[in-house]
């Protein structure tokens, strides 16, 4: 594979990718790839989603599961379903402070009711001790169980304790209230089991636990959780000019930032980053490190995928029997992105700390080396693979819309994801591009909190137009 990456060479690899797809991966037809291997953003995304949909079952085997304490489960993917251990709520629960009543007694208001007792949250009113009869009310607090006989709670705000007036009448001893508003049966309490019945599924296996998931697990008494092990994602930076961050860079050298930003993104996506040594633009060492990286569940390589003379990544991967699902996307930043897989026949180097299960295919991405391109292409394409390998159903990309503050001018031909700042007062969100010096400008990206999406056929977008954006 000495020659440069010719059109024929690509064509053969992409053909191979097609065959590979239908034989080994297909449950639905693979999206069509052009013979050049460069596809639109949407096709590239579909291809990744297609592959992601086919890696899920790998995570289901018991050896890929671990047990963690509840809070350590935050951000992890459930390997067991969480079910209600009893009815939720376990008793008819008042949702307002007020008086438990029979709604039929409040058809005509105002009306007087005799207060026959009180229930605080945590009290249990035995029906033979305390119940609500005709013309009666029981004072009740939010979170307390509704007493027998009651079918509604009238809010305390709609009652008054007209003690003096009624005390003058013939009920001097009792406590009386006046209800000023009617209440419908079922109002201001949640019936037993209304949220879920005992044994009902609350959160399924494959759900990633956020704070609400943690609350659900806590509410059913799960102090330990079965979660999937995080998929290991190998990160390989390439380039003769790239040096480790603790080294002093020479005049034409730069520090490696990509495997650090990627490590952060991998963790956020639910994976476990494994940073490898920096690979020079030299075939043998690059191959050695790529082989090491292929021992992880996913390999992300940065740099070396452009058309430069020393961009060797694709050639080395081809030597390792890689197939390429696409070799570029018509986007900016990130056009040279590569996605492919090596089969099980690839000679793997096994990780020392853990045995690595062999399963085909081992996916990889070649991400462009420019730091902003690396970060953007991760968000656009890599995340679904990590989510799938983590045992989740991959999440769709969610585009929001905001009003553009000042005009955008670009060239047509590529779908652009331009770093921008979304800001606003309450619901009046507006978005503005940050000034940046291209795909190497990490400082500009750090000032941004989103990307404005510019379609490939637009040269100019006016201020005031509603534009799609992707949060970062
Ligand atoms: P490449 O994709 O290899 O052509 O690299 C594109 C640009 O990204 C070049 O200016 C590289 O110096 C830069 N670059 C490549 N790898 C890294 C890295 N790991 N950290 C920071 N910048 C990088
Ligand atoms: Mg390079």
Tab-separated table of C-alpha atoms and ligand atoms in Angstrom:
chain	number	residue	atom	x	y	z
A	1	UNK	CA	0.000	0.000	0.000
A	2	UNK	CA	2.875	2.308	-0.833
A	3	UNK	CA	0.989	4.571	-3.202
A	4	UNK	CA	-1.046	7.578	-2.131
A	5	UNK	CA	-4.717	6.996	-1.415
A	6	UNK	CA	-6.017	6.767	-4.941
A	7	UNK	CA	-9.645	6.771	-5.925
A	8	UNK	CA	-9.404	3.063	-6.865
A	9	UNK	CA	-7.922	2.217	-3.534
A	10	UNK	CA	-10.812	3.924	-1.758
A	11	UNK	CA	-13.309	2.256	-4.042
A	12	UNK	CA	-11.998	-1.191	-3.180
A	13	UNK	CA	-12.053	-0.500	0.544
A	14	UNK	CA	-15.535	0.957	0.444
A	15	UNK	CA	-16.774	-2.021	-1.570
A	16	UNK	CA	-15.283	-4.208	1.098
A	17	UNK	CA	-17.130	-2.167	3.686
A	18	UNK	CA	-20.418	-2.759	1.923
A	19	UNK	CA	-19.947	-6.518	1.801
A	20	UNK	CA	-18.868	-6.558	5.401
A	21	UNK	CA	-21.904	-4.612	6.375
A	22	UNK	CA	-24.454	-6.881	4.822
A	23	UNK	CA	-22.779	-10.105	5.926
A	24	UNK	CA	-21.879	-9.324	9.500
A	25	UNK	CA	-23.820	-6.407	10.771
A	26	UNK	CA	-27.000	-5.990	8.956
A	27	UNK	CA	-30.377	-6.089	10.523
A	28	UNK	CA	-31.444	-3.124	8.422
A	29	UNK	CA	-29.834	-2.114	5.137
A	30	UNK	CA	-26.626	-0.097	5.526
A	31	UNK	CA	-26.795	3.449	4.211
A	32	UNK	CA	-25.278	3.907	0.794
A	33	UNK	CA	-21.718	5.181	0.628
A	34	UNK	CA	-20.425	7.029	-2.415
A	35	UNK	CA	-17.472	5.469	-4.213
A	36	UNK	CA	-15.189	8.261	-3.027
A	37	UNK	CA	-16.068	7.384	0.552
A	38	UNK	CA	-17.016	10.992	1.293
A	39	UNK	CA	-20.621	11.331	2.375
A	40	UNK	CA	-23.003	13.989	3.608
A	41	UNK	CA	-23.319	14.695	7.302
A	42	UNK	CA	-26.670	12.907	7.438
A	43	UNK	CA	-25.435	9.771	5.688
A	44	UNK	CA	-22.334	9.651	7.897
A	45	UNK	CA	-24.510	9.922	10.980
A	46	UNK	CA	-26.870	7.186	9.729
A	47	UNK	CA	-23.917	4.893	9.072
A	48	UNK	CA	-22.673	5.353	12.622
A	49	UNK	CA	-26.163	4.812	14.023
A	50	UNK	CA	-26.497	1.662	11.950
A	51	UNK	CA	-23.291	0.244	13.424
A	52	UNK	CA	-24.176	1.428	16.907
A	53	UNK	CA	-27.488	-0.413	16.691
A	54	UNK	CA	-25.563	-3.635	16.115
A	55	UNK	CA	-23.053	-3.532	18.973
A	56	UNK	CA	-25.490	-3.417	21.886
A	57	UNK	CA	-25.803	-7.154	22.609
A	58	UNK	CA	-22.052	-7.423	23.211
A	59	UNK	CA	-22.548	-5.681	26.513
A	60	UNK	CA	-25.261	-7.982	27.743
A	61	UNK	CA	-23.016	-10.824	28.938
A	62	UNK	CA	-22.772	-11.184	32.732
A	63	UNK	CA	-19.005	-10.645	32.922
A	64	UNK	CA	-19.529	-7.112	31.685
A	65	UNK	CA	-21.665	-6.186	34.680
A	66	UNK	CA	-20.579	-4.805	38.037
A	67	UNK	CA	-22.324	-3.887	41.267
A	68	UNK	CA	-21.905	-0.341	42.588
A	69	UNK	CA	-23.273	1.747	45.430
A	70	UNK	CA	-26.228	3.944	44.594
A	71	UNK	CA	-24.346	7.204	44.114
A	72	UNK	CA	-21.518	5.559	42.203
A	73	UNK	CA	-24.285	4.606	39.769
A	74	UNK	CA	-24.694	8.232	38.704
A	75	UNK	CA	-23.893	8.420	34.980
A	76	UNK	CA	-23.693	4.624	34.699
A	77	UNK	CA	-25.882	2.390	32.559
A	78	UNK	CA	-28.302	0.068	34.337
A	79	UNK	CA	-27.713	-3.644	33.788
A	80	UNK	CA	-30.854	-4.528	35.745
A	81	UNK	CA	-34.365	-3.155	35.590
A	82	UNK	CA	-35.553	-1.075	38.523
A	83	UNK	CA	-39.027	-2.063	39.639
A	84	UNK	CA	-41.371	-0.682	42.259
A	85	UNK	CA	-40.890	-2.624	45.520
A	86	UNK	CA	-44.424	-1.614	46.617
A	87	UNK	CA	-47.263	0.502	45.293
A	88	UNK	CA	-46.219	4.094	44.572
A	89	UNK	CA	-47.476	5.900	46.483
A	90	UNK	CA	-47.904	3.193	49.088
A	91	UNK	CA	-50.940	4.990	50.536
A	92	UNK	CA	-53.351	7.680	49.290
A	93	UNK	CA	-51.141	10.697	49.864
A	94	UNK	CA	-52.315	14.268	50.449
A	95	UNK	CA	-50.649	16.753	48.125
A	96	UNK	CA	-51.852	19.861	49.971
A	97	UNK	CA	-52.106	21.074	53.520
A	98	UNK	CA	-55.792	21.343	54.352
A	99	UNK	CA	-58.715	19.215	55.396
A	100	UNK	CA	-59.657	15.715	54.290
A	101	UNK	CA	-63.365	15.798	53.476
A	102	UNK	CA	-66.228	14.106	51.685
A	103	UNK	CA	-66.578	16.139	48.499
A	104	UNK	CA	-70.370	15.663	48.497
A	105	UNK	CA	-70.565	17.700	51.720
A	106	UNK	CA	-69.009	20.696	49.912
A	107	UNK	CA	-71.425	20.951	46.984
A	108	UNK	CA	-72.880	24.100	48.469
A	109	UNK	CA	-70.411	26.525	49.950
A	110	UNK	CA	-69.656	28.105	52.267
A	111	UNK	CA	-70.330	25.238	54.593
A	112	UNK	CA	-69.377	24.308	58.150
A	113	UNK	CA	-67.461	21.146	58.930
A	114	UNK	CA	-66.544	19.643	62.253
A	115	UNK	CA	-62.839	18.898	62.632
A	116	UNK	CA	-62.548	15.463	64.224
A	117	UNK	CA	-58.797	14.930	64.141
A	118	UNK	CA	-55.418	15.662	62.636
A	119	UNK	CA	-52.978	13.616	60.519
A	120	UNK	CA	-49.361	14.681	60.102
A	121	UNK	CA	-46.987	13.255	57.489
A	122	UNK	CA	-45.804	9.935	58.907
A	123	UNK	CA	-48.983	9.253	60.917
A	124	UNK	CA	-51.047	6.207	60.074
A	125	UNK	CA	-54.799	6.757	60.721
A	126	UNK	CA	-56.299	3.405	61.691
A	127	UNK	CA	-59.781	3.442	60.075
A	128	UNK	CA	-61.538	2.359	63.284
A	129	UNK	CA	-59.876	5.207	65.201
A	130	UNK	CA	-60.120	8.065	62.740
A	131	UNK	CA	-62.352	8.503	59.693
A	132	UNK	CA	-64.309	11.259	58.025
A	133	UNK	CA	-68.076	11.079	58.379
A	134	UNK	CA	-70.871	13.291	57.053
A	135	UNK	CA	-70.230	16.953	57.790
A	136	UNK	CA	-66.794	16.185	59.173
A	137	UNK	CA	-63.213	17.049	58.273
A	138	UNK	CA	-59.774	15.840	59.373
A	139	UNK	CA	-56.940	18.317	59.335
A	140	UNK	CA	-54.220	16.880	57.083
A	141	UNK	CA	-50.688	17.825	56.063
A	142	UNK	CA	-48.957	17.359	52.689
A	143	UNK	CA	-47.530	13.837	52.480
A	144	UNK	CA	-49.920	12.378	55.070
A	145	UNK	CA	-52.239	9.438	54.328
A	146	UNK	CA	-55.849	10.230	53.556
A	147	UNK	CA	-58.190	8.920	56.294
A	148	UNK	CA	-61.018	6.479	55.601
A	149	UNK	CA	-64.231	8.122	54.439
A	150	UNK	CA	-62.520	11.085	52.741
A	151	UNK	CA	-62.379	11.452	48.971
A	152	UNK	CA	-60.706	14.875	48.655
A	153	UNK	CA	-58.621	17.454	50.441
A	154	UNK	CA	-59.811	21.036	50.588
A	155	UNK	CA	-56.854	23.386	50.736
A	156	UNK	CA	-56.328	25.267	53.970
A	157	UNK	CA	-56.346	28.514	51.954
A	158	UNK	CA	-60.034	27.908	51.124
A	159	UNK	CA	-61.132	27.387	54.700
A	160	UNK	CA	-61.322	29.523	57.748
A	161	UNK	CA	-61.537	28.566	61.365
A	162	UNK	CA	-64.432	30.775	62.374
A	163	UNK	CA	-64.116	29.673	65.924
A	164	UNK	CA	-65.741	32.629	67.640
A	165	UNK	CA	-68.856	32.619	65.464
A	166	UNK	CA	-69.449	28.889	65.856
A	167	UNK	CA	-68.428	28.772	69.480
A	168	UNK	CA	-71.372	31.058	70.219
A	169	UNK	CA	-73.613	28.476	68.652
A	170	UNK	CA	-74.316	25.086	70.131
A	171	UNK	CA	-70.871	23.549	69.394
A	172	UNK	CA	-68.818	25.389	71.955
A	173	UNK	CA	-66.496	22.432	72.615
A	174	UNK	CA	-65.628	21.281	69.068
A	175	UNK	CA	-63.364	22.788	66.479
A	176	UNK	CA	-65.115	23.933	63.364
A	177	UNK	CA	-64.068	25.283	60.040
A	178	UNK	CA	-65.883	26.955	57.222
A	179	UNK	CA	-65.043	25.736	53.707
A	180	UNK	CA	-65.409	28.483	51.110
A	181	UNK	CA	-64.850	26.431	47.970
A	182	UNK	CA	-66.140	23.132	46.652
A	183	UNK	CA	-63.743	20.352	45.900
A	184	UNK	CA	-64.082	17.520	43.385
A	185	UNK	CA	-63.709	13.892	44.400
A	186	UNK	CA	-60.058	12.900	43.938
A	187	UNK	CA	-58.705	16.415	44.270
A	188	UNK	CA	-55.459	17.155	46.148
A	189	UNK	CA	-54.355	13.630	46.859
A	190	UNK	CA	-52.667	10.855	44.844
A	191	UNK	CA	-54.414	7.473	45.163
A	192	UNK	CA	-52.413	4.467	46.265
A	193	UNK	CA	-50.546	2.889	43.333
A	194	UNK	CA	-51.367	5.777	40.963
A	195	UNK	CA	-47.692	6.308	40.023
A	196	UNK	CA	-46.831	2.596	39.828
A	197	UNK	CA	-48.009	-0.746	41.163
A	198	UNK	CA	-45.711	-3.067	43.112
A	199	UNK	CA	-43.499	-4.944	40.639
A	200	UNK	CA	-44.018	-2.440	37.839
A	201	UNK	CA	-40.994	-1.422	35.729
A	202	UNK	CA	-39.738	2.058	36.580
A	203	UNK	CA	-36.411	2.188	34.716
A	204	UNK	CA	-35.309	-0.371	32.194
A	205	UNK	CA	-31.943	-1.973	31.745
A	206	UNK	CA	-29.886	0.142	29.359
A	207	UNK	CA	-30.965	3.447	30.875
A	208	UNK	CA	-28.211	5.805	31.902
A	209	UNK	CA	-28.783	7.065	35.437
A	210	UNK	CA	-29.215	10.791	35.836
A	211	UNK	CA	-30.318	12.487	39.044
A	212	UNK	CA	-33.942	11.495	38.459
A	213	UNK	CA	-32.886	7.879	37.981
A	214	UNK	CA	-30.941	8.062	41.232
A	215	UNK	CA	-34.103	9.357	42.944
A	216	UNK	CA	-36.114	6.425	41.566
A	217	UNK	CA	-33.519	3.896	42.713
A	218	UNK	CA	-33.410	5.538	46.146
A	219	UNK	CA	-37.200	5.572	46.437
A	220	UNK	CA	-37.414	1.810	45.907
A	221	UNK	CA	-34.601	1.110	48.354
A	222	UNK	CA	-31.831	0.134	45.937
A	223	UNK	CA	-28.623	0.942	47.769
A	224	UNK	CA	-26.615	-1.095	45.277
A	225	UNK	CA	-27.090	-1.251	41.544
A	226	UNK	CA	-26.027	-3.603	38.786
A	227	UNK	CA	-24.457	-1.528	36.027
A	228	UNK	CA	-22.594	-2.310	32.815
A	229	UNK	CA	-18.838	-1.961	32.830
A	230	UNK	CA	-17.735	1.114	30.950
A	231	UNK	CA	-16.394	0.396	27.476
A	232	UNK	CA	-12.706	1.172	27.148
A	233	UNK	CA	-12.006	3.735	24.488
A	234	UNK	CA	-8.383	3.931	23.344
A	235	UNK	CA	-7.143	7.392	22.388
A	236	UNK	CA	-4.201	7.726	20.062
A	237	UNK	CA	-2.685	11.059	19.040
A	238	UNK	CA	-0.498	11.042	15.954
A	239	UNK	CA	1.949	13.520	14.469
A	240	UNK	CA	5.715	14.144	14.493
A	241	UNK	CA	5.060	17.656	15.780
A	242	UNK	CA	2.956	16.532	18.740
A	243	UNK	CA	4.671	16.275	22.147
A	244	UNK	CA	3.501	15.208	25.598
A	245	UNK	CA	2.180	17.989	27.810
A	246	UNK	CA	5.015	17.679	30.345
A	247	UNK	CA	7.657	18.106	27.626
A	248	UNK	CA	8.952	21.496	26.500
A	249	UNK	CA	7.854	21.885	22.898
A	250	UNK	CA	10.507	22.701	20.301
A	251	UNK	CA	10.000	25.748	18.072
A	252	UNK	CA	7.752	23.874	15.621
A	253	UNK	CA	6.177	21.461	18.067
A	254	UNK	CA	2.802	21.589	19.766
A	255	UNK	CA	1.510	19.956	22.899
A	256	UNK	CA	-0.941	17.108	22.618
A	257	UNK	CA	-4.330	18.419	23.682
A	258	UNK	CA	-6.531	16.059	21.701
A	259	UNK	CA	-6.323	12.934	23.800
A	260	UNK	CA	-7.135	15.075	26.842
A	261	UNK	CA	-10.213	16.734	25.374
A	262	UNK	CA	-11.262	13.343	24.028
A	263	UNK	CA	-10.713	11.689	27.408
A	264	UNK	CA	-13.082	14.244	28.939
A	265	UNK	CA	-15.644	13.711	26.185
A	266	UNK	CA	-15.362	9.921	26.463
A	267	UNK	CA	-16.006	10.070	30.214
A	268	UNK	CA	-18.980	12.322	29.707
A	269	UNK	CA	-20.359	9.908	27.112
A	270	UNK	CA	-20.060	6.976	29.540
A	271	UNK	CA	-16.782	5.390	28.417
A	272	UNK	CA	-13.444	4.785	30.086
A	273	UNK	CA	-10.626	6.580	28.279
A	274	UNK	CA	-7.325	4.751	27.733
A	275	UNK	CA	-4.683	7.210	26.543
A	276	UNK	CA	-1.919	5.653	24.484
A	277	UNK	CA	1.557	6.980	23.701
A	278	UNK	CA	1.839	9.606	20.960
A	279	UNK	CA	2.455	8.009	17.558
A	280	UNK	CA	4.986	9.571	15.196
A	281	UNK	CA	4.214	9.805	11.471
A	282	UNK	CA	6.141	6.602	10.966
A	283	UNK	CA	4.518	3.428	9.755
A	284	UNK	CA	5.899	0.736	12.073
A	285	UNK	CA	5.397	2.566	15.374
A	286	UNK	CA	2.002	3.853	14.261
A	287	UNK	CA	0.938	0.303	13.458
A	288	UNK	CA	2.145	-0.960	16.824
A	289	UNK	CA	0.095	1.676	18.649
A	290	UNK	CA	-2.983	1.158	16.494
A	291	UNK	CA	-2.809	-2.559	17.288
A	292	UNK	CA	-2.618	-1.715	20.962
A	293	UNK	CA	-5.624	0.563	20.600
A	294	UNK	CA	-7.648	-2.117	18.835
A	295	UNK	CA	-7.584	-4.155	22.042
A	296	UNK	CA	-10.075	-1.680	23.507
A	297	UNK	CA	-13.752	-1.690	22.589
A	298	UNK	CA	-13.294	1.422	20.455
A	299	UNK	CA	-10.243	3.234	19.078
A	300	UNK	CA	-10.116	6.957	18.393
A	301	UNK	CA	-7.128	8.175	16.443
A	302	UNK	CA	-6.499	11.878	15.958
A	303	UNK	CA	-4.514	13.387	13.111
A	304	UNK	CA	-2.995	11.746	10.101
A	305	UNK	CA	-6.246	11.316	8.182
A	306	UNK	CA	-5.944	14.288	5.836
A	307	UNK	CA	-4.438	14.124	2.350
A	308	UNK	CA	-0.878	15.036	3.435
A	309	UNK	CA	2.097	12.952	2.412
A	310	UNK	CA	2.615	11.790	6.004
A	311	UNK	CA	-1.023	11.115	6.793
A	312	UNK	CA	-0.509	7.387	7.229
A	313	UNK	CA	-3.389	6.367	9.465
A	314	UNK	CA	-5.675	4.985	6.772
A	315	UNK	CA	-2.857	3.097	5.085
A	316	UNK	CA	-1.792	1.440	8.320
A	317	UNK	CA	-5.394	0.541	9.134
A	318	UNK	CA	-5.748	-0.967	5.663
A	319	UNK	CA	-2.689	-3.141	6.367
A	320	UNK	CA	-4.619	-4.393	9.397
A	321	UNK	CA	-7.519	-5.485	7.165
A	322	UNK	CA	-9.652	-2.543	8.061
A	323	UNK	CA	-12.795	-1.766	6.173
A	324	UNK	CA	-13.947	1.831	5.914
A	325	UNK	CA	-17.591	2.781	6.185
A	326	UNK	CA	-16.788	6.324	5.144
A	327	UNK	CA	-13.590	8.265	4.667
A	328	UNK	CA	-14.903	11.800	4.885
A	329	UNK	CA	-18.021	13.841	5.528
A	330	UNK	CA	-18.998	17.071	3.813
A	331	UNK	CA	-18.809	19.096	6.989
A	332	UNK	CA	-16.702	21.844	8.434
A	333	UNK	CA	-14.916	21.475	10.746
A	334	UNK	CA	-14.053	17.799	10.436
A	335	UNK	CA	-14.199	16.862	6.750
A	336	UNK	CA	-11.465	14.162	6.791
A	337	UNK	CA	-13.203	11.998	9.443
A	338	UNK	CA	-12.868	8.255	8.901
A	339	UNK	CA	-15.030	5.475	10.331
A	340	UNK	CA	-14.324	1.787	9.963
A	341	UNK	CA	-13.682	-1.521	11.671
A	342	UNK	CA	-11.136	-4.290	11.852
A	343	UNK	CA	-12.379	-7.864	11.949
A	344	UNK	CA	-11.597	-10.550	14.493
A	345	UNK	CA	-8.789	-11.895	12.304
A	346	UNK	CA	-6.785	-8.777	13.146
A	347	UNK	CA	-3.727	-9.642	15.266
A	348	UNK	CA	-4.644	-7.974	18.536
A	349	UNK	CA	-2.351	-7.027	21.343
A	350	UNK	CA	-4.181	-7.884	24.513
A	351	UNK	CA	-4.361	-5.404	27.358
A	352	UNK	CA	-2.399	-6.538	30.404
A	353	UNK	CA	-4.794	-5.481	33.132
A	354	UNK	CA	-7.895	-7.189	31.811
A	355	UNK	CA	-8.570	-9.983	29.365
A	356	UNK	CA	-10.164	-8.565	26.263
A	357	UNK	CA	-13.025	-10.433	24.753
A	358	UNK	CA	-12.646	-10.853	21.016
A	359	UNK	CA	-15.644	-9.803	19.087
A	360	UNK	CA	-15.885	-8.555	15.573
A	361	UNK	CA	-15.884	-5.881	14.528
A	362	UNK	CA	-13.528	-3.534	16.384
A	363	UNK	CA	-14.601	-0.083	15.367
A	364	UNK	CA	-12.316	2.883	15.015
A	365	UNK	CA	-12.611	6.512	14.102
A	366	UNK	CA	-9.857	8.555	12.527
A	367	UNK	CA	-10.585	12.090	13.657
A	368	UNK	CA	-8.938	15.120	12.087
A	369	UNK	CA	-6.065	16.437	14.207
A	370	UNK	CA	-7.200	20.029	14.485
A	371	UNK	CA	-8.447	20.309	18.046
A	372	UNK	CA	-11.806	21.883	17.214
A	373	UNK	CA	-12.415	19.315	14.467
A	374	UNK	CA	-11.568	16.552	16.917
A	375	UNK	CA	-14.076	17.835	19.461
A	376	UNK	CA	-16.860	18.503	16.962
A	377	UNK	CA	-16.551	15.185	15.146
A	378	UNK	CA	-16.637	13.406	18.485
A	379	UNK	CA	-19.992	14.991	19.301
A	380	UNK	CA	-21.397	14.398	15.833
A	381	UNK	CA	-20.292	10.822	15.245
A	382	UNK	CA	-18.403	9.097	18.061
A	383	UNK	CA	-20.881	9.474	20.896
A	384	UNK	CA	-23.480	6.962	19.571
A	385	UNK	CA	-20.845	4.221	19.346
A	386	UNK	CA	-19.753	4.807	22.937
A	387	UNK	CA	-23.340	4.860	24.142
A	388	UNK	CA	-24.045	1.587	22.355
A	389	UNK	CA	-20.889	-0.047	23.714
A	390	UNK	CA	-21.898	1.185	27.164
A	391	UNK	CA	-25.133	-0.793	26.864
A	392	UNK	CA	-27.448	2.138	26.125
A	393	UNK	CA	-29.741	2.922	23.282
A	394	UNK	CA	-27.817	5.682	21.487
A	395	UNK	CA	-29.381	9.092	21.928
A	396	UNK	CA	-30.353	11.200	18.932
A	397	UNK	CA	-28.669	14.509	18.227
A	398	UNK	CA	-30.976	17.247	19.437
A	399	UNK	CA	-30.995	20.510	17.545
A	400	UNK	CA	-32.456	23.577	19.196
A	401	UNK	CA	-33.344	26.838	17.499
A	402	UNK	CA	-32.435	30.391	18.388
A	403	UNK	CA	-32.499	33.772	16.751
A	404	UNK	CA	-29.291	34.839	15.102
A	405	UNK	CA	-27.849	38.107	16.441
A	406	UNK	CA	-25.686	39.029	13.475
A	407	UNK	CA	-25.456	37.889	9.886
A	408	UNK	CA	-23.379	34.847	8.835
A	409	UNK	CA	-21.588	34.582	5.497
A	410	UNK	CA	-19.972	31.302	4.426
A	411	UNK	CA	-19.154	29.387	1.287
A	412	UNK	CA	-21.554	26.717	0.098
A	413	UNK	CA	-20.777	22.996	-0.238
A	414	UNK	CA	-20.250	21.902	3.347
A	415	UNK	CA	-22.559	21.663	6.313
A	416	UNK	CA	-20.981	23.883	8.930
A	417	UNK	CA	-20.980	23.623	12.697
A	418	UNK	CA	-19.736	27.010	13.783
A	419	UNK	CA	-18.781	27.723	17.416
A	420	UNK	CA	-21.240	30.184	18.915
A	421	UNK	CA	-22.581	31.586	22.140
A	422	UNK	CA	-26.210	31.046	23.030
A	423	UNK	CA	-27.380	33.626	25.513
A	424	UNK	CA	-30.557	35.360	26.456
A	425	UNK	CA	-32.965	36.748	28.931
A	426	UNK	CA	-35.390	34.041	29.997
A	427	UNK	CA	-37.169	32.692	26.903
A	428	UNK	CA	-35.601	35.148	24.457
A	429	UNK	CA	-32.625	33.078	23.358
A	430	UNK	CA	-30.241	34.553	20.822
A	431	UNK	CA	-27.099	33.129	19.305
A	432	UNK	CA	-23.950	34.673	17.914
A	433	UNK	CA	-20.854	33.161	16.335
A	434	UNK	CA	-17.585	33.545	18.200
A	435	UNK	CA	-14.745	34.959	16.149
A	436	UNK	CA	-12.359	32.125	15.491
A	437	UNK	CA	-9.279	31.469	13.429
A	438	UNK	CA	-10.362	28.090	12.111
A	439	UNK	CA	-10.285	24.525	13.335
A	440	UNK	CA	-7.152	24.917	15.412
A	441	UNK	CA	-8.596	27.688	17.567
A	442	UNK	CA	-9.354	25.943	20.860
A	443	UNK	CA	-9.449	29.243	22.728
A	444	UNK	CA	-12.397	30.358	20.594
A	445	UNK	CA	-14.145	27.049	21.101
A	446	UNK	CA	-13.730	27.346	24.850
A	447	UNK	CA	-15.657	30.640	24.695
A	448	UNK	CA	-18.495	28.978	22.783
A	449	UNK	CA	-21.318	26.954	24.311
A	450	UNK	CA	-22.931	25.671	21.104
A	451	UNK	CA	-22.535	25.273	17.352
A	452	UNK	CA	-24.725	27.050	14.846
A	453	UNK	CA	-25.578	24.705	11.999
A	454	UNK	CA	-25.337	26.244	8.525
A	455	UNK	CA	-26.738	24.091	5.705
A	456	UNK	CA	-24.462	23.451	2.706
A	457	UNK	CA	-26.581	25.530	0.308
A	458	UNK	CA	-26.610	28.785	2.287
A	459	UNK	CA	-24.121	31.567	1.614
A	460	UNK	CA	-25.726	34.090	3.840
A	461	UNK	CA	-27.978	33.976	6.868
A	462	UNK	CA	-29.565	37.234	7.961
A	463	UNK	CA	-29.589	38.577	11.481
A	464	UNK	CA	-32.917	37.765	13.109
A	465	UNK	CA	-33.321	34.424	11.327
A	466	UNK	CA	-34.033	31.354	13.464
A	467	UNK	CA	-31.133	28.964	13.083
A	468	UNK	CA	-30.618	25.381	14.249
A	469	UNK	CA	-27.939	24.819	16.832
A	470	UNK	CA	-26.353	22.003	18.704
A	471	UNK	CA	-25.401	22.444	22.345
A	472	UNK	CA	-21.857	21.523	23.181
B	1	LIG	P1	-3.481	16.453	10.917
B	1	LIG	O1	-4.918	16.041	10.978
B	1	LIG	O2	-2.545	15.412	11.362
B	1	LIG	O3	-3.150	16.994	9.551
B	1	LIG	O4	-3.348	17.667	11.918
B	1	LIG	C1	-4.063	18.861	11.738
B	1	LIG	C2	-3.612	19.907	12.727
B	1	LIG	O5	-3.914	19.506	14.059
B	1	LIG	C3	-2.112	20.170	12.705
B	1	LIG	O6	-1.915	21.568	12.824
B	1	LIG	C4	-1.631	19.425	13.919
B	1	LIG	O7	-0.445	19.966	14.430
B	1	LIG	C5	-2.783	19.555	14.889
B	1	LIG	N1	-2.800	18.421	15.818
B	1	LIG	C6	-2.671	17.137	15.460
B	1	LIG	N2	-2.718	16.335	16.540
B	1	LIG	C7	-2.885	17.134	17.621
B	1	LIG	C8	-3.010	16.887	19.018
B	1	LIG	N3	-2.961	15.658	19.517
B	1	LIG	N4	-3.171	17.947	19.847
B	1	LIG	C9	-3.235	19.184	19.323
B	1	LIG	N5	-3.138	19.478	18.024
B	1	LIG	C10	-2.952	18.469	17.149
B	2	LIG	MG1	-0.554	15.008	11.377
